[in-house]
Amino acid sequence: MPYTLEHKSQSRDRILTAAVDLFCRFGFDQISITRVMKQANMTHGAFYAHFKSKSELYALAIRHAAMQSLWVKEQHNISNIGHFTTLIDAYLSLAHVNQLGAPCPLAFLVTDVAHCNDAVRESYQQTFQAMLTSMSEQLTALGLTHSYSLAQQILTRLVGTVSIARTLADKDLQQSLLENSRRDLHQLLAPTAVLHK
Amino acid sequence: MPYTLEHKSQSRDRILTAAVDLFCRFGFDQISITRVMKQANMTHGAFYAHFKSKSELYALAIRHAAMQSLWVKEQHNISNIGHFTTLIDAYLSLAHVNQLGAPCPLAFLVTDVAHCNDAVRESYQQTFQAMLTSMSEQLTALGLTHSYSLAQQILTRLVGTVSIARTLADKDLQQSLLENSRRDLHQLLAPTAVLHK
DNA sequence: GTCTATATGATGATAGAC
DNA sequence: GTCTATCATCATATAGAC
């Protein structure tokens, strides 16, 4: 048997990884199946042995991106507020905006997903809810009150800042936007600010 | 002469209005020139008498959307904080998210624009800067300090909230997201909160 | 499972009549 | 300026060999 189960699973993973990278970088509609498969080192005919449509790939790519994202990977290592704000800084970094590491699908695909079918939107929504819940629990564990609404506040700010920053051609404006959000969120989470509330 | 200058200008306006509506609702790549022209009551051959490419239309549609948006149209009527928060509530309303009135291009086109050429991104950036400056000046006139960074905070939150809300299929989640952002921003702008700062 | 080849359809853009 | 007709290209998805 020339193709093992593991081989298939590896191929599938390469497709998903390529899809996340390309969809985030250029948008779903601008990326053809041929291009995704090329980046995954296969030809486009092989695609349909793994996914039933391009649309299905999108829904699964969103979940894949979420699993690879910094927030999800680090979520169980957060033991103090310092660590939490470190993740915020990473999210609001130029490296993230320029997609050097694993991109957060919430910020990189927002508008795109709004135009898609129910399966894709549900995938996005589940990712959003999972991150919201996880962040809320972390904030509670760190001793903060109103943690769910606080998490919502932080997450919308993160997504808004990064998605806008990505559109800006002016590097100074981009930098100042990111810095400003970092500063605001640090202040929001500073122990003193919380105690005085 | 069968076609007057005014007639051309009206046709152009109908095209731009249709483009804003369709691009925001379905995304740039999913909308064909044929469909835009159909909604503007013309055939697709006439398009190139007004714009040199679909891409140019996009850049101009962003500016057109900005001019029609609530914030820009109402920006000179703001005389007190109550009026300011009324606009925030309108921005964060279900009506806006469901695109019943004029959509804000900043929230409806973020991710889309990030994948486009320089001309389109510059159009978005100029709109962003204009809204930022305008909002900052309003906040200063209303007696608030750190108004530029405050405006940036408000704007990223507005855009983040609306763009995410638009992707959510769950109406309850959508509502609670919008409500939470409204409440936070009210609190941020409440006179007492400012005085105690 | 992966390849090459192909069916089928839609798109952006142009040409020429009126 | 607007129409109809057309070109050239590229997309998704399928068929069949290996």
PDB file of C-alpha atoms in Angstrom, chain A residues 60-192:
ATOM      1  CA  LEU A  60     -11.603  23.938   8.887  1.00  0.00           C
ATOM      2  CA  ALA A  61      -8.731  26.342   8.248  1.00  0.00           C
ATOM      3  CA  ILE A  62     -10.230  28.794  10.723  1.00  0.00           C
ATOM      4  CA  ARG A  63     -10.187  26.134  13.444  1.00  0.00           C
ATOM      5  CA  HIS A  64      -6.676  25.130  12.441  1.00  0.00           C
ATOM      6  CA  ALA A  65      -5.495  28.728  12.650  1.00  0.00           C
ATOM      7  CA  ALA A  66      -7.066  29.082  16.079  1.00  0.00           C
ATOM      8  CA  MET A  67      -5.250  26.002  17.378  1.00  0.00           C
ATOM      9  CA  GLN A  68      -1.929  27.344  16.143  1.00  0.00           C
ATOM     10  CA  SER A  69      -2.445  30.867  17.449  1.00  0.00           C
ATOM     11  CA  LEU A  70      -0.356  32.195  20.297  1.00  0.00           C
ATOM     12  CA  TRP A  71      -3.318  32.770  22.604  1.00  0.00           C
ATOM     13  CA  VAL A  72      -4.564  29.231  22.431  1.00  0.00           C
ATOM     14  CA  LYS A  73      -1.136  27.644  22.644  1.00  0.00           C
ATOM     15  CA  GLU A  74      -0.127  29.711  25.663  1.00  0.00           C
ATOM     16  CA  GLN A  75      -3.460  29.862  27.439  1.00  0.00           C
ATOM     17  CA  HIS A  76      -2.564  27.236  30.026  1.00  0.00           C
ATOM     18  CA  ASN A  77       0.754  28.855  30.941  1.00  0.00           C
ATOM     19  CA  ILE A  78      -0.623  32.081  32.282  1.00  0.00           C
ATOM     20  CA  SER A  79       0.115  32.397  35.975  1.00  0.00           C
ATOM     21  CA  ASN A  80       0.241  36.156  36.502  1.00  0.00           C
ATOM     22  CA  ILE A  81      -0.813  39.431  34.942  1.00  0.00           C
ATOM     23  CA  GLY A  82       2.671  39.978  33.586  1.00  0.00           C
ATOM     24  CA  HIS A  83       2.383  36.905  31.444  1.00  0.00           C
ATOM     25  CA  PHE A  84      -1.054  37.994  30.285  1.00  0.00           C
ATOM     26  CA  THR A  85       0.150  41.387  29.149  1.00  0.00           C
ATOM     27  CA  THR A  86       3.099  39.756  27.402  1.00  0.00           C
ATOM     28  CA  LEU A  87       0.615  37.915  25.226  1.00  0.00           C
ATOM     29  CA  ILE A  88      -1.256  41.135  24.559  1.00  0.00           C
ATOM     30  CA  ASP A  89       1.988  42.747  23.459  1.00  0.00           C
ATOM     31  CA  ALA A  90       2.700  39.850  21.139  1.00  0.00           C
ATOM     32  CA  TYR A  91      -0.790  40.133  19.668  1.00  0.00           C
ATOM     33  CA  LEU A  92      -0.341  43.855  19.118  1.00  0.00           C
ATOM     34  CA  SER A  93       3.165  43.511  17.691  1.00  0.00           C
ATOM     35  CA  LEU A  94       4.352  44.416  14.206  1.00  0.00           C
ATOM     36  CA  ALA A  95       5.413  40.794  13.807  1.00  0.00           C
ATOM     37  CA  HIS A  96       1.820  39.646  14.232  1.00  0.00           C
ATOM     38  CA  VAL A  97       0.407  42.367  11.989  1.00  0.00           C
ATOM     39  CA  ASN A  98       2.950  41.471   9.295  1.00  0.00           C
ATOM     40  CA  GLN A  99       2.040  37.813   9.731  1.00  0.00           C
ATOM     41  CA  LEU A 100       5.491  36.572  10.663  1.00  0.00           C
ATOM     42  CA  GLY A 101       4.184  34.103  13.240  1.00  0.00           C
ATOM     43  CA  ALA A 102       0.859  32.276  13.409  1.00  0.00           C
ATOM     44  CA  PRO A 103      -1.922  34.789  12.641  1.00  0.00           C
ATOM     45  CA  CYS A 104      -5.061  35.057  14.771  1.00  0.00           C
ATOM     46  CA  PRO A 105      -7.982  34.177  12.485  1.00  0.00           C
ATOM     47  CA  LEU A 106     -10.291  36.484  14.424  1.00  0.00           C
ATOM     48  CA  ALA A 107      -8.343  39.561  13.319  1.00  0.00           C
ATOM     49  CA  PHE A 108      -7.146  38.414   9.904  1.00  0.00           C
ATOM     50  CA  LEU A 109     -10.418  37.045   8.582  1.00  0.00           C
ATOM     51  CA  VAL A 110     -13.210  39.116  10.169  1.00  0.00           C
ATOM     52  CA  THR A 111     -14.714  40.851   7.179  1.00  0.00           C
ATOM     53  CA  ASP A 112     -14.030  37.918   4.897  1.00  0.00           C
ATOM     54  CA  VAL A 113     -16.005  35.530   7.090  1.00  0.00           C
ATOM     55  CA  ALA A 114     -19.002  37.840   7.299  1.00  0.00           C
ATOM     56  CA  HIS A 115     -19.651  37.141   3.609  1.00  0.00           C
ATOM     57  CA  CYS A 116     -19.514  33.347   3.896  1.00  0.00           C
ATOM     58  CA  ASN A 117     -21.994  30.549   4.412  1.00  0.00           C
ATOM     59  CA  ASP A 118     -23.232  29.335   7.788  1.00  0.00           C
ATOM     60  CA  ALA A 119     -20.613  26.625   8.265  1.00  0.00           C
ATOM     61  CA  VAL A 120     -17.749  29.097   7.908  1.00  0.00           C
ATOM     62  CA  ARG A 121     -19.364  31.675  10.143  1.00  0.00           C
ATOM     63  CA  GLU A 122     -20.091  29.067  12.766  1.00  0.00           C
ATOM     64  CA  SER A 123     -16.451  28.073  12.744  1.00  0.00           C
ATOM     65  CA  TYR A 124     -15.477  31.694  13.323  1.00  0.00           C
ATOM     66  CA  GLN A 125     -18.090  32.148  16.010  1.00  0.00           C
ATOM     67  CA  GLN A 126     -16.955  29.077  17.900  1.00  0.00           C
ATOM     68  CA  THR A 127     -13.383  30.332  17.813  1.00  0.00           C
ATOM     69  CA  PHE A 128     -14.524  33.702  19.100  1.00  0.00           C
ATOM     70  CA  GLN A 129     -16.535  32.181  21.925  1.00  0.00           C
ATOM     71  CA  ALA A 130     -13.732  29.827  22.895  1.00  0.00           C
ATOM     72  CA  MET A 131     -11.212  32.628  23.126  1.00  0.00           C
ATOM     73  CA  LEU A 132     -13.643  34.806  25.026  1.00  0.00           C
ATOM     74  CA  THR A 133     -14.379  32.096  27.567  1.00  0.00           C
ATOM     75  CA  SER A 134     -10.755  31.155  27.948  1.00  0.00           C
ATOM     76  CA  MET A 135      -9.657  34.748  28.430  1.00  0.00           C
ATOM     77  CA  SER A 136     -12.445  35.362  30.879  1.00  0.00           C
ATOM     78  CA  GLU A 137     -11.406  32.381  32.978  1.00  0.00           C
ATOM     79  CA  GLN A 138      -7.817  33.533  32.996  1.00  0.00           C
ATOM     80  CA  LEU A 139      -8.826  36.986  34.182  1.00  0.00           C
ATOM     81  CA  THR A 140     -10.930  35.464  36.936  1.00  0.00           C
ATOM     82  CA  ALA A 141      -8.027  33.279  38.005  1.00  0.00           C
ATOM     83  CA  LEU A 142      -5.876  36.386  38.133  1.00  0.00           C
ATOM     84  CA  GLY A 143      -8.323  37.904  40.581  1.00  0.00           C
ATOM     85  CA  LEU A 144     -10.160  40.348  38.345  1.00  0.00           C
ATOM     86  CA  THR A 145     -13.888  41.016  38.576  1.00  0.00           C
ATOM     87  CA  HIS A 146     -16.374  41.447  35.707  1.00  0.00           C
ATOM     88  CA  SER A 147     -13.999  39.210  33.823  1.00  0.00           C
ATOM     89  CA  TYR A 148     -16.362  38.235  30.991  1.00  0.00           C
ATOM     90  CA  SER A 149     -17.174  41.770  30.006  1.00  0.00           C
ATOM     91  CA  LEU A 150     -13.531  42.708  30.510  1.00  0.00           C
ATOM     92  CA  ALA A 151     -12.453  39.908  28.187  1.00  0.00           C
ATOM     93  CA  GLN A 152     -14.940  41.102  25.595  1.00  0.00           C
ATOM     94  CA  GLN A 153     -13.542  44.573  25.866  1.00  0.00           C
ATOM     95  CA  ILE A 154      -9.975  43.349  25.430  1.00  0.00           C
ATOM     96  CA  LEU A 155     -10.763  41.013  22.562  1.00  0.00           C
ATOM     97  CA  THR A 156     -12.721  43.537  20.493  1.00  0.00           C
ATOM     98  CA  ARG A 157      -9.914  46.019  21.013  1.00  0.00           C
ATOM     99  CA  LEU A 158      -7.266  43.512  19.963  1.00  0.00           C
ATOM    100  CA  VAL A 159      -9.144  42.491  16.845  1.00  0.00           C
ATOM    101  CA  GLY A 160     -10.064  46.061  15.924  1.00  0.00           C
ATOM    102  CA  THR A 161      -6.516  47.303  16.353  1.00  0.00           C
ATOM    103  CA  VAL A 162      -4.786  44.523  14.439  1.00  0.00           C
ATOM    104  CA  SER A 163      -7.269  44.392  11.583  1.00  0.00           C
ATOM    105  CA  ILE A 164      -7.072  48.152  11.071  1.00  0.00           C
ATOM    106  CA  ALA A 165      -3.288  48.212  11.479  1.00  0.00           C
ATOM    107  CA  ARG A 166      -3.009  45.655   8.714  1.00  0.00           C
ATOM    108  CA  THR A 167      -4.695  47.992   6.228  1.00  0.00           C
ATOM    109  CA  LEU A 168      -2.455  50.985   6.972  1.00  0.00           C
ATOM    110  CA  ALA A 169       0.353  51.687   4.519  1.00  0.00           C
ATOM    111  CA  ASP A 170       1.864  54.417   6.691  1.00  0.00           C
ATOM    112  CA  LYS A 171       4.255  52.616   9.036  1.00  0.00           C
ATOM    113  CA  ASP A 172       4.304  55.430  11.598  1.00  0.00           C
ATOM    114  CA  LEU A 173       0.547  55.501  11.882  1.00  0.00           C
ATOM    115  CA  GLN A 174       0.543  51.722  12.162  1.00  0.00           C
ATOM    116  CA  GLN A 175       3.130  51.792  14.940  1.00  0.00           C
ATOM    117  CA  SER A 176       1.362  54.500  16.890  1.00  0.00           C
ATOM    118  CA  LEU A 177      -1.940  52.654  16.666  1.00  0.00           C
ATOM    119  CA  LEU A 178      -0.385  49.473  18.048  1.00  0.00           C
ATOM    120  CA  GLU A 179       1.541  51.284  20.775  1.00  0.00           C
ATOM    121  CA  ASN A 180      -1.506  53.183  21.890  1.00  0.00           C
ATOM    122  CA  SER A 181      -3.565  50.045  22.249  1.00  0.00           C
ATOM    123  CA  ARG A 182      -0.774  48.304  24.146  1.00  0.00           C
ATOM    124  CA  ARG A 183      -0.541  51.203  26.569  1.00  0.00           C
ATOM    125  CA  ASP A 184      -4.316  51.374  27.116  1.00  0.00           C
ATOM    126  CA  LEU A 185      -4.602  47.655  27.766  1.00  0.00           C
ATOM    127  CA  HIS A 186      -1.623  47.658  30.126  1.00  0.00           C
ATOM    128  CA  GLN A 187      -3.327  50.412  32.059  1.00  0.00           C
ATOM    129  CA  LEU A 188      -6.611  48.527  32.065  1.00  0.00           C
ATOM    130  CA  LEU A 189      -4.887  45.494  33.579  1.00  0.00           C
ATOM    131  CA  ALA A 190      -2.487  47.283  35.908  1.00  0.00           C
ATOM    132  CA  PRO A 191      -2.969  46.057  39.499  1.00  0.00           C
ATOM    133  CA  THR A 192      -3.249  49.621  40.766  1.00  0.00           C
TER     134      THR A 192
END
